[in-house]
Amino acid sequence: MYRQVTDPLGNLGLTALLAATPLLVLLILLGVVRMASHRAALWSLASAVAIALAAYRMPLGQIAAGAAEGAAFGLFPIVWIILNAVWINKLQRASGHFDLIGRTFTSLSPDPRVQALVVAFCFGAMIESLSGFGTPIAITSIILLGLGLTPLRAAAVAAFANTAPAAFGSVGNPIQALAKATGLPEHDLGAMVGRQSAVIAVLVPFFLLLILDGRRGLREVWPAALVAGVAFGVGQYVCANFFTYQLTDVTAGLVSVLALVVLLRFWRPAGTHPAADSDPRRGTAPRLPLLQAFAPYALLIVAFALVSVDGPVARFVAARGTSFPWPGLDVRTADGTLPKAAVYDLNWLGTGGTVLLAVGVLTVLILRVRPGRALRAYGEACVQIRWAALSIGCVLALSYVMNLSGMAVSLGAWLAGTGGAFALLSGFLGWFGVALTGSDTSSNALFGAMQVAAAHRVGMDGLLAAATNSTGGVQGKAEAMQNLTIASSAVGLTGREGEILRKVIGWSLCVLAALCLVAWTQTTPLLNWMVVGR
């Protein structure tokens, strides 16, 4: 048995720096050296193994078992989701229906920047509400590509837009994990995250415009960003505080779309020529082909709702899942408990990839794709994502080695010892967790209890610290290696994840800094009225 060690060097600051080294290696190799993602991931994994072995004294057999579990989790459910999302897109392209989707979105506005806000920010939030693990990134990046964005911009916009809804993704899974880890009431946590996330959501569309078109995009399209962001934030706040946090993102996405539709009746972006409204490509498509084109997305929403929202189908699906300790892995936390990462969850029927596969089979029938062509499309999808699968397996292996060895705990313990500055840095801890694992749910499970304990030591409200972990964590979605790989593989940029990272990391850190400032201000008389229970 291996028992995690928090400070193997006897100096928590140096230990935290050492613990963060594998992630820093990954970011530098991707963003500076511009190494291919699977190679960068392998080097980062090697550094994590060396640190776990030499500094944390974790047995090599336990390291290998932990890495194997991480790789398995990377392949299922994450690669399983990517494979079937790409397959559905290939079916749409093979049948000629994908072009109809582009024409429908352009009918809202001829401006591609407005179209991108609708697709990535609004529609992506609705998908995130029902399925996380990068599903919205895979789907919206493909749609953006069809709307005429370059592959790099499509991938960057899809990855960055996914930060706004992630705290309430998968029907509120991150909130449920946070409640389980901290013992705090789910409703209070959902309400508190909604109060922070609503503020941050207003900023995201503005940064999307900067990614899309720089300062010109901000100058010409800022009214659309303002309306979309404010409407989204209001939807999040109202639903999370007064209805149910599980439906927060669906509500926010719908409110944001409706607000944009109203705005576009009275306003057009600067530089849009009136004749663009009469562009023949934006003509109304025949109703049946249009319904067929959007049928996979309608089916996707219905299917995810059935397997996610409590009911007979969800209970049937959940009963088919299983959890078991990973073979050969015998790890305990410093206080003797079994870490969550040591247990493998195999929800084979209800996972996003299986739902996408079922929707894909129905899509074959609805779009009338010949069986032989559908099988060839599946083979093409397998070939397209082969390097992405390797990258994700390596990154998740890295994540599990860092989590199980205690490296992530070391960083959290160091931040908890920063005293009054902890309120300012609390969001960064959540960011680190999501950048490492790709999941706000995992970050909340990993650091939630630690955030509350640290908050009590420094006199900060525990509910505020826990919520900040989740809200700050979602900013790490744009830098998470698995999400970068999902985006790159969906648009055909496998191996160029570093370029996407350079597109988004600066803006993501700006939003994180804003969140940290809001969280710190919420500990002062200026904004402490925003804390639930005050």
Coordinates of C-alpha atoms in Angstrom, one line a residue:
M1 CA 0.0 0.0 0.0
Y2 CA 1.1 3.5 -0.8
R3 CA 0.1 6.4 1.5
Q4 CA 0.2 9.9 0.0
V5 CA 2.8 12.3 1.3
T6 CA 2.0 16.1 1.3
D7 CA 5.4 17.5 1.8
P8 CA 8.2 15.1 0.8
L9 CA 10.9 17.8 0.6
G10 CA 10.2 19.3 4.0
N11 CA 9.6 22.7 2.4
L12 CA 6.0 23.1 1.1
G13 CA 6.9 25.9 -1.3
L14 CA 9.6 23.8 -3.0
T15 CA 7.3 20.8 -2.9
A16 CA 4.5 22.7 -4.6
L17 CA 6.9 23.9 -7.3
L18 CA 8.1 20.4 -7.9
A19 CA 4.5 19.1 -8.0
A20 CA 3.5 21.6 -10.6
T21 CA 6.5 20.7 -12.8
P22 CA 4.8 18.1 -15.1
L23 CA 2.0 20.5 -15.9
L24 CA 4.5 23.3 -16.6
V25 CA 6.5 20.9 -18.8
L26 CA 3.3 20.1 -20.8
L27 CA 2.3 23.8 -21.2
I28 CA 5.9 24.8 -22.3
L29 CA 6.3 22.0 -24.7
L30 CA 3.0 22.8 -26.3
G31 CA 2.9 26.5 -26.2
V32 CA 6.6 27.5 -26.5
V33 CA 8.5 24.5 -28.1
R34 CA 5.4 23.7 -30.3
M35 CA 5.9 20.0 -29.9
A36 CA 3.2 17.6 -31.1
S37 CA 0.7 16.9 -28.4
H38 CA 1.3 13.2 -28.0
R39 CA 5.0 13.7 -27.6
A40 CA 4.6 16.6 -25.2
A41 CA 2.2 14.4 -23.2
L42 CA 4.7 11.5 -23.1
W43 CA 7.5 13.8 -21.8
S44 CA 5.2 15.3 -19.2
L45 CA 4.1 11.8 -18.1
A46 CA 7.8 10.8 -17.8
S47 CA 8.5 13.8 -15.6
A48 CA 5.6 13.0 -13.4
V49 CA 6.7 9.3 -13.1
A50 CA 10.2 10.4 -12.1
I51 CA 9.0 12.9 -9.5
A52 CA 6.5 10.4 -8.0
L53 CA 9.2 7.7 -7.8
A54 CA 12.1 9.9 -6.6
A55 CA 10.5 12.5 -4.4
Y56 CA 7.2 11.0 -3.3
R57 CA 8.6 7.4 -3.0
M58 CA 5.6 5.9 -4.7
P59 CA 6.3 2.3 -5.7
L60 CA 6.8 1.8 -9.4
G61 CA 4.1 -0.8 -9.6
Q62 CA 1.5 1.6 -8.1
I63 CA 2.7 4.3 -10.5
A64 CA 2.1 2.0 -13.5
A65 CA -1.3 0.9 -12.2
G66 CA -2.3 4.5 -11.7
A67 CA -1.1 5.5 -15.2
A68 CA -3.0 2.5 -16.7
E69 CA -6.2 3.6 -15.0
G70 CA -5.8 7.1 -16.3
A71 CA -5.2 5.9 -19.8
A72 CA -8.2 3.6 -19.6
F73 CA -10.3 6.6 -18.5
G74 CA -8.9 8.6 -21.4
L75 CA -10.0 5.9 -23.9
F76 CA -13.4 5.4 -22.2
P77 CA -15.4 7.6 -22.0
I78 CA -13.4 10.5 -23.5
V79 CA -12.1 9.0 -26.8
W80 CA -15.4 7.1 -27.1
I81 CA -17.2 10.5 -27.1
I82 CA -14.9 12.0 -29.7
L83 CA -15.1 9.0 -32.1
N84 CA -18.9 9.0 -32.2
A85 CA -19.2 12.8 -32.4
V86 CA -16.9 12.9 -35.4
W87 CA -18.8 10.0 -37.0
I88 CA -22.1 11.8 -36.8
N89 CA -20.5 14.8 -38.5
K90 CA -19.2 12.6 -41.3
L91 CA -22.6 11.1 -41.8
Q92 CA -24.1 14.7 -42.1
R93 CA -21.4 15.6 -44.6
A94 CA -21.8 12.4 -46.6
S95 CA -25.6 13.0 -46.9
G96 CA -25.1 16.7 -47.8
H97 CA -27.2 18.0 -44.8
F98 CA -24.3 19.7 -43.0
D99 CA -24.4 22.7 -45.4
L100 CA -28.1 23.3 -44.4
I101 CA -27.0 23.8 -40.8
G102 CA -24.6 26.5 -41.8
R103 CA -27.2 28.2 -43.9
T104 CA -29.7 28.2 -40.9
F105 CA -27.2 29.8 -38.6
T106 CA -26.3 32.4 -41.1
S107 CA -30.0 33.2 -41.5
L108 CA -29.8 34.8 -38.0
S109 CA -27.1 37.2 -39.2
P110 CA -24.7 37.3 -42.1
D111 CA -21.9 38.2 -39.7
P112 CA -19.8 35.1 -38.9
R113 CA -18.9 36.6 -35.5
V114 CA -22.5 36.7 -34.4
Q115 CA -23.0 33.2 -35.8
A116 CA -20.0 32.0 -33.7
L117 CA -21.6 33.5 -30.5
V118 CA -24.8 31.7 -31.2
V119 CA -23.2 28.3 -31.9
A120 CA -20.3 28.2 -29.5
F121 CA -21.6 30.3 -26.6
C122 CA -25.4 29.6 -26.6
F123 CA -25.8 26.2 -28.4
G124 CA -22.6 24.9 -26.8
A125 CA -24.0 25.7 -23.3
M126 CA -27.2 23.7 -24.0
I127 CA -25.0 20.7 -25.0
E128 CA -22.8 21.1 -22.0
S129 CA -25.8 21.1 -19.7
L130 CA -26.5 17.5 -20.7
S131 CA -23.0 16.1 -21.5
G132 CA -19.6 17.2 -20.5
F133 CA -16.2 15.6 -21.1
G134 CA -15.6 17.8 -24.2
T135 CA -18.8 16.8 -26.1
P136 CA -19.8 20.5 -26.7
I137 CA -16.3 21.3 -28.0
A138 CA -16.4 18.4 -30.5
I139 CA -19.8 19.3 -31.8
T140 CA -19.6 23.1 -31.9
S141 CA -16.1 23.2 -33.4
I142 CA -17.3 21.1 -36.3
I143 CA -20.3 23.4 -36.9
L144 CA -18.1 26.5 -36.7
L145 CA -15.9 24.9 -39.3
G146 CA -18.9 24.5 -41.6
L147 CA -19.8 28.2 -41.0
G148 CA -16.6 29.2 -42.7
L149 CA -14.2 29.7 -39.7
T150 CA -10.7 28.5 -40.2
P151 CA -9.9 25.2 -38.3
L152 CA -7.7 27.1 -35.8
R153 CA -10.3 29.7 -35.0
A154 CA -13.1 27.1 -34.9
A155 CA -11.2 25.0 -32.4
A156 CA -10.1 28.0 -30.2
V157 CA -13.6 29.5 -30.1
A158 CA -15.2 26.2 -29.2
A159 CA -12.7 25.5 -26.4
F160 CA -12.9 29.0 -24.9
A161 CA -16.7 29.2 -25.1
N162 CA -17.0 25.9 -23.1
T163 CA -15.6 27.8 -20.0
A164 CA -18.9 29.7 -19.4
P165 CA -21.3 26.8 -18.8
A166 CA -18.9 24.1 -17.4
A167 CA -19.6 24.7 -13.7
F168 CA -23.2 23.4 -14.3
G169 CA -22.3 20.8 -17.0
S170 CA -23.7 17.3 -17.2
V171 CA -26.9 18.2 -15.3
G172 CA -25.0 19.7 -12.4
N173 CA -22.4 16.9 -11.9
P174 CA -19.7 19.4 -10.7
I175 CA -22.0 20.8 -8.0
Q176 CA -23.0 17.3 -6.9
A177 CA -19.3 16.3 -6.6
L178 CA -18.5 19.4 -4.7
A179 CA -21.4 18.8 -2.3
K180 CA -20.2 15.2 -1.7
A181 CA -16.6 16.3 -1.1
T182 CA -17.4 19.2 1.2
G183 CA -20.6 18.1 2.9
L184 CA -22.2 21.5 2.1
P185 CA -25.8 21.7 0.7
E186 CA -26.1 21.2 -3.0
H187 CA -28.6 24.0 -3.4
D188 CA -26.4 26.5 -1.6
L189 CA -23.4 25.6 -3.6
G190 CA -25.4 25.8 -6.9
A191 CA -26.7 29.2 -5.9
M192 CA -23.2 30.5 -4.9
V193 CA -21.6 29.3 -8.1
G194 CA -24.5 30.9 -10.0
R195 CA -23.8 34.2 -8.4
Q196 CA -20.1 34.1 -9.4
S197 CA -20.5 32.4 -12.8
A198 CA -23.1 35.0 -13.8
V199 CA -20.6 37.8 -13.4
I200 CA -17.9 35.9 -15.3
A201 CA -20.2 34.8 -18.1
V202 CA -20.7 38.5 -19.1
L203 CA -17.0 38.7 -20.0
V204 CA -16.7 35.5 -22.1
P205 CA -18.4 36.7 -25.3
F206 CA -16.1 39.8 -25.4
F207 CA -13.1 37.6 -25.3
L208 CA -14.6 35.3 -28.0
L209 CA -14.8 38.3 -30.3
L210 CA -11.1 39.1 -29.6
I211 CA -10.2 35.5 -30.5
L212 CA -12.4 35.7 -33.7
D213 CA -11.5 39.1 -35.0
G214 CA -9.2 41.1 -32.6
R215 CA -10.0 44.6 -31.6
R216 CA -12.1 45.2 -34.8
G217 CA -14.4 42.4 -33.8
L218 CA -14.8 44.0 -30.3
R219 CA -15.4 47.4 -31.8
E220 CA -18.0 46.3 -34.3
V221 CA -19.9 43.5 -32.5
W222 CA -19.8 44.5 -28.9
P223 CA -23.6 45.0 -28.6
A224 CA -24.1 41.4 -29.5
A225 CA -21.5 40.3 -26.9
L226 CA -23.0 42.5 -24.3
V227 CA -26.6 41.2 -24.9
A228 CA -25.5 37.6 -25.1
G229 CA -23.3 37.8 -22.0
V230 CA -25.8 39.6 -19.8
A231 CA -28.7 37.4 -20.9
F232 CA -26.6 34.3 -20.2
G233 CA -25.6 35.6 -16.8
V234 CA -29.1 36.5 -15.8
G235 CA -30.3 33.0 -16.9
Q236 CA -27.6 31.4 -14.8
Y237 CA -28.3 33.5 -11.7
V238 CA -32.1 33.1 -11.8
C239 CA -32.1 29.4 -12.5
A240 CA -29.4 28.5 -10.0
N241 CA -30.9 30.6 -7.2
F242 CA -34.6 30.3 -7.7
F243 CA -35.3 27.1 -9.6
T244 CA -32.9 24.2 -10.0
Y245 CA -29.2 24.3 -10.7
Q246 CA -29.4 21.2 -12.8
L247 CA -31.0 23.1 -15.7
T248 CA -28.9 26.2 -15.4
D249 CA -27.1 26.0 -18.7
V250 CA -30.1 25.0 -20.8
T251 CA -31.9 28.0 -19.3
A252 CA -28.9 30.4 -19.8
G253 CA -28.4 29.2 -23.4
L254 CA -32.0 29.6 -24.4
V255 CA -32.3 33.1 -22.8
S256 CA -29.1 34.2 -24.5
V257 CA -30.3 33.0 -27.9
L258 CA -33.7 34.7 -27.5
A259 CA -32.0 38.0 -26.5
L260 CA -29.8 37.9 -29.5
V261 CA -32.7 37.2 -31.8
V262 CA -34.5 40.3 -30.4
L263 CA -31.4 42.4 -30.8
L264 CA -30.8 41.3 -34.4
R265 CA -34.2 42.6 -35.4
F266 CA -33.1 46.2 -34.6
W267 CA -29.3 46.1 -35.0
R268 CA -26.7 44.8 -37.4
P269 CA -22.9 44.8 -36.8
A270 CA -20.9 47.6 -38.3
G271 CA -19.5 46.8 -41.7
T272 CA -22.4 44.4 -42.6
H273 CA -23.8 45.4 -46.0
P274 CA -27.6 45.5 -46.2
A275 CA -27.4 43.3 -49.4
A276 CA -26.0 40.5 -47.3
D277 CA -29.6 39.9 -46.0
S278 CA -30.6 38.9 -49.5
D279 CA -27.7 36.6 -50.1
P280 CA -29.2 33.6 -51.9
R281 CA -27.2 31.2 -49.7
R282 CA -29.3 32.4 -46.8
G283 CA -32.6 31.4 -48.5
T284 CA -35.1 29.3 -46.6
A285 CA -34.3 25.6 -47.1
P286 CA -37.1 23.0 -47.7
R287 CA -38.6 22.0 -44.4
L288 CA -38.0 18.3 -44.5
P289 CA -34.3 18.4 -45.3
L290 CA -33.9 21.1 -42.7
L291 CA -35.6 19.0 -40.0
Q292 CA -33.4 16.1 -41.1
A293 CA -30.2 18.2 -40.8
F294 CA -31.0 19.2 -37.2
A295 CA -32.5 15.9 -36.2
P296 CA -29.2 14.6 -34.7
Y297 CA -28.9 17.5 -32.4
A298 CA -32.5 17.3 -31.3
L299 CA -32.1 13.6 -30.7
L300 CA -28.9 14.3 -28.8
I301 CA -30.6 16.7 -26.4
V302 CA -33.5 14.3 -25.9
A303 CA -31.2 11.3 -25.4
F304 CA -29.0 13.0 -22.9
A305 CA -32.0 14.3 -21.0
L306 CA -33.4 10.8 -20.7
V307 CA -30.2 9.3 -19.4
S308 CA -29.3 12.3 -17.2
V309 CA -32.5 13.5 -15.5
D310 CA -33.8 11.3 -12.8
G311 CA -36.5 8.9 -14.2
P312 CA -37.1 5.4 -15.4
V313 CA -34.5 5.5 -18.2
A314 CA -31.8 7.2 -16.1
R315 CA -32.3 4.7 -13.4
F316 CA -32.2 1.8 -15.8
V317 CA -29.0 3.1 -17.4
A318 CA -27.4 3.8 -14.0
A319 CA -28.1 0.2 -12.8
R320 CA -26.1 -1.1 -15.8
G321 CA -23.0 0.9 -14.6
T322 CA -20.4 -0.4 -12.2
S323 CA -17.5 0.9 -10.1
F324 CA -14.5 -1.1 -8.9
P325 CA -11.1 -0.5 -7.4
W326 CA -8.5 -0.5 -10.1
P327 CA -6.5 -3.8 -10.1
G328 CA -3.1 -3.5 -8.6
L329 CA -3.7 -0.1 -7.2
D330 CA -3.6 0.2 -3.4
V331 CA -3.3 3.9 -2.5
R332 CA -4.6 5.9 0.5
T333 CA -4.7 9.6 1.2
A334 CA -2.6 11.1 4.1
D335 CA -5.6 10.6 6.4
G336 CA -6.0 6.9 5.4
T337 CA -9.1 7.2 3.1
L338 CA -9.3 5.7 -0.4
P339 CA -8.9 8.5 -3.0
K340 CA -11.7 8.8 -5.6
A341 CA -9.3 8.4 -8.4
A342 CA -8.5 4.9 -7.3
V343 CA -12.0 3.7 -8.2
Y344 CA -12.9 3.2 -11.9
D345 CA -16.4 4.1 -12.9
L346 CA -17.7 2.1 -15.9
N347 CA -21.0 3.5 -16.9
W348 CA -20.9 2.0 -20.4
L349 CA -24.5 2.5 -21.3
G350 CA -25.1 6.0 -20.1
T351 CA -21.8 7.6 -21.1
G352 CA -21.8 10.3 -23.7
G353 CA -20.1 8.2 -26.3
T354 CA -22.7 5.5 -26.2
V355 CA -25.5 8.0 -26.4
L356 CA -23.7 9.5 -29.4
L357 CA -23.4 6.1 -31.0
A358 CA -27.1 5.5 -30.6
V359 CA -27.9 8.9 -32.1
G360 CA -25.5 8.1 -34.9
V361 CA -27.3 4.9 -35.8
L362 CA -30.6 6.8 -35.9
T363 CA -28.9 9.5 -38.0
V364 CA -28.0 6.8 -40.6
L365 CA -31.7 6.1 -40.9
I366 CA -33.0 9.7 -40.8
L367 CA -30.4 11.0 -43.3
R368 CA -30.8 7.8 -45.5
V369 CA -27.1 7.1 -45.6
R370 CA -26.3 3.7 -47.1
P371 CA -25.0 1.1 -44.5
G372 CA -21.8 0.6 -46.4
R373 CA -21.1 4.4 -46.6
A374 CA -21.9 4.7 -42.9
L375 CA -19.4 2.0 -42.0
R376 CA -16.7 3.6 -44.1
A377 CA -17.5 6.9 -42.4
Y378 CA -16.9 5.2 -39.0
G379 CA -13.5 3.9 -40.2
E380 CA -12.6 7.3 -41.4
A381 CA -13.4 8.7 -38.0
C382 CA -11.2 6.1 -36.3
V383 CA -8.3 7.1 -38.6
Q384 CA -8.9 10.8 -38.0
I385 CA -8.7 10.6 -34.2
R386 CA -5.9 8.0 -33.8
W387 CA -3.3 10.5 -32.6
A388 CA -5.8 12.3 -30.5
A389 CA -6.5 9.0 -28.7
L390 CA -2.8 8.5 -27.9
S391 CA -2.5 12.1 -26.6
I392 CA -5.6 11.8 -24.4
G393 CA -4.5 8.5 -23.0
C394 CA -1.1 10.0 -22.1
V395 CA -2.6 13.1 -20.5
L396 CA -5.0 11.2 -18.4
A397 CA -2.2 8.8 -17.3
L398 CA -0.3 12.0 -16.3
S399 CA -3.3 13.3 -14.4
Y400 CA -3.8 10.1 -12.4
V401 CA -0.1 9.8 -11.5
M402 CA -0.1 13.4 -10.2
N403 CA -3.4 12.9 -8.3
L404 CA -2.6 9.5 -6.8
S405 CA 1.0 10.3 -5.8
G406 CA -0.2 13.4 -3.9
M407 CA 1.3 16.1 -6.1
A408 CA -2.0 17.8 -6.5
V409 CA -2.6 17.7 -2.8
S410 CA 0.8 19.3 -2.2
L411 CA -0.1 22.3 -4.4
G412 CA -3.4 22.7 -2.6
A413 CA -1.7 22.5 0.8
W414 CA 0.8 25.2 -0.2
L415 CA -2.0 27.6 -1.4
A416 CA -3.9 26.9 1.9
G417 CA -0.9 28.2 3.8
T418 CA -0.8 31.6 2.0
G419 CA -3.1 33.2 4.7
G420 CA -5.1 36.2 3.7
A421 CA -4.0 35.8 0.1
F422 CA -5.8 32.5 -0.1
A423 CA -9.1 34.2 -1.0
L424 CA -7.3 35.7 -4.0
L425 CA -5.6 32.4 -5.0
S426 CA -8.5 30.0 -4.3
G427 CA -9.8 30.2 -7.9
F428 CA -6.3 29.3 -9.2
L429 CA -6.4 26.0 -7.4
G430 CA -9.6 25.1 -9.2
W431 CA -8.0 26.2 -12.5
F432 CA -5.0 23.9 -11.8
G433 CA -7.3 21.0 -11.1
V434 CA -9.3 21.4 -14.3
A435 CA -6.2 22.1 -16.4
L436 CA -4.8 18.9 -15.1
T437 CA -7.9 16.6 -15.4
G438 CA -10.1 18.4 -18.0
S439 CA -13.1 18.1 -15.7
D440 CA -14.6 20.6 -13.2
T441 CA -16.2 17.6 -11.5
S442 CA -12.8 16.0 -10.9
S443 CA -11.3 19.2 -9.7
N444 CA -14.2 19.7 -7.2
A445 CA -13.8 16.2 -5.9
L446 CA -10.0 16.6 -5.7
F447 CA -9.8 20.1 -4.0
G448 CA -13.3 20.8 -2.6
A449 CA -12.7 19.6 0.9
M450 CA -9.3 21.2 1.0
Q451 CA -10.7 24.6 0.0
V452 CA -13.2 24.5 2.8
A453 CA -10.6 23.5 5.4
A454 CA -8.2 26.1 4.3
A455 CA -10.9 28.7 4.2
H456 CA -11.8 28.0 7.9
R457 CA -8.2 28.4 8.9
V458 CA -7.9 31.8 7.3
G459 CA -11.4 33.1 8.3
M460 CA -12.9 32.8 4.8
D461 CA -16.5 31.5 4.3
G462 CA -16.2 27.8 3.4
L463 CA -19.1 28.0 1.0
L464 CA -17.5 30.8 -0.9
A465 CA -14.2 28.9 -1.1
A466 CA -15.8 25.8 -2.4
A467 CA -17.8 27.7 -5.0
T468 CA -14.7 29.6 -6.1
N469 CA -12.9 26.3 -6.7
S470 CA -15.7 25.4 -9.2
T471 CA -16.0 28.8 -10.9
G472 CA -12.3 29.3 -11.2
G473 CA -11.9 25.7 -12.3
V474 CA -13.9 26.2 -15.5
Q475 CA -11.3 28.6 -16.8
G476 CA -9.0 25.7 -17.0
K477 CA -11.2 24.0 -19.5
A478 CA -9.6 26.0 -22.3
E479 CA -6.1 24.8 -21.4
A480 CA -6.9 21.2 -20.5
M481 CA -4.9 18.9 -22.8
Q482 CA -7.8 16.5 -23.4
N483 CA -10.1 19.4 -24.5
L484 CA -7.4 20.9 -26.8
T485 CA -7.0 17.4 -28.3
I486 CA -10.8 17.0 -28.7
A487 CA -11.0 20.4 -30.5
S488 CA -7.9 19.7 -32.7
S489 CA -9.1 16.3 -33.8
A490 CA -12.6 17.5 -34.5
V491 CA -11.4 20.1 -37.0
G492 CA -8.4 18.1 -38.5
L493 CA -5.6 19.8 -36.6
T494 CA -4.2 16.8 -34.7
G495 CA -0.7 17.6 -33.5
R496 CA -1.3 21.4 -33.5
E497 CA -2.8 21.7 -30.0
G498 CA -0.1 24.1 -29.0
E499 CA -1.4 26.6 -31.5
I500 CA -4.9 26.4 -30.0
L501 CA -3.4 26.8 -26.6
R502 CA -1.6 30.0 -27.6
K503 CA -4.9 31.4 -28.9
V504 CA -6.8 30.9 -25.7
I505 CA -4.5 30.8 -22.7
G506 CA -3.9 34.6 -22.3
W507 CA -7.7 35.4 -22.5
S508 CA -8.5 32.5 -20.2
L509 CA -6.0 33.7 -17.5
C510 CA -7.6 37.2 -17.8
V511 CA -11.0 35.8 -17.0
L512 CA -9.5 33.7 -14.1
A513 CA -7.8 36.9 -12.7
A514 CA -11.2 38.6 -12.8
L515 CA -12.9 35.7 -11.0
C516 CA -10.2 35.7 -8.3
L517 CA -10.7 39.4 -7.8
V518 CA -14.4 38.9 -7.5
A519 CA -14.0 36.1 -5.0
W520 CA -11.6 38.2 -2.9
T521 CA -14.0 41.2 -3.0
Q522 CA -16.7 38.9 -1.8
T523 CA -14.8 38.5 1.4
T524 CA -14.9 42.2 1.9
P525 CA -17.9 44.5 2.8
L526 CA -18.0 45.6 -0.8
L527 CA -19.4 42.3 -2.2
N528 CA -19.9 40.0 0.8
W529 CA -23.7 40.5 0.4
M530 CA -23.4 38.2 -2.6
V531 CA -22.4 35.2 -0.4
V532 CA -25.3 32.8 0.1
G533 CA -26.6 33.1 3.7
R534 CA -25.4 36.7 4.2

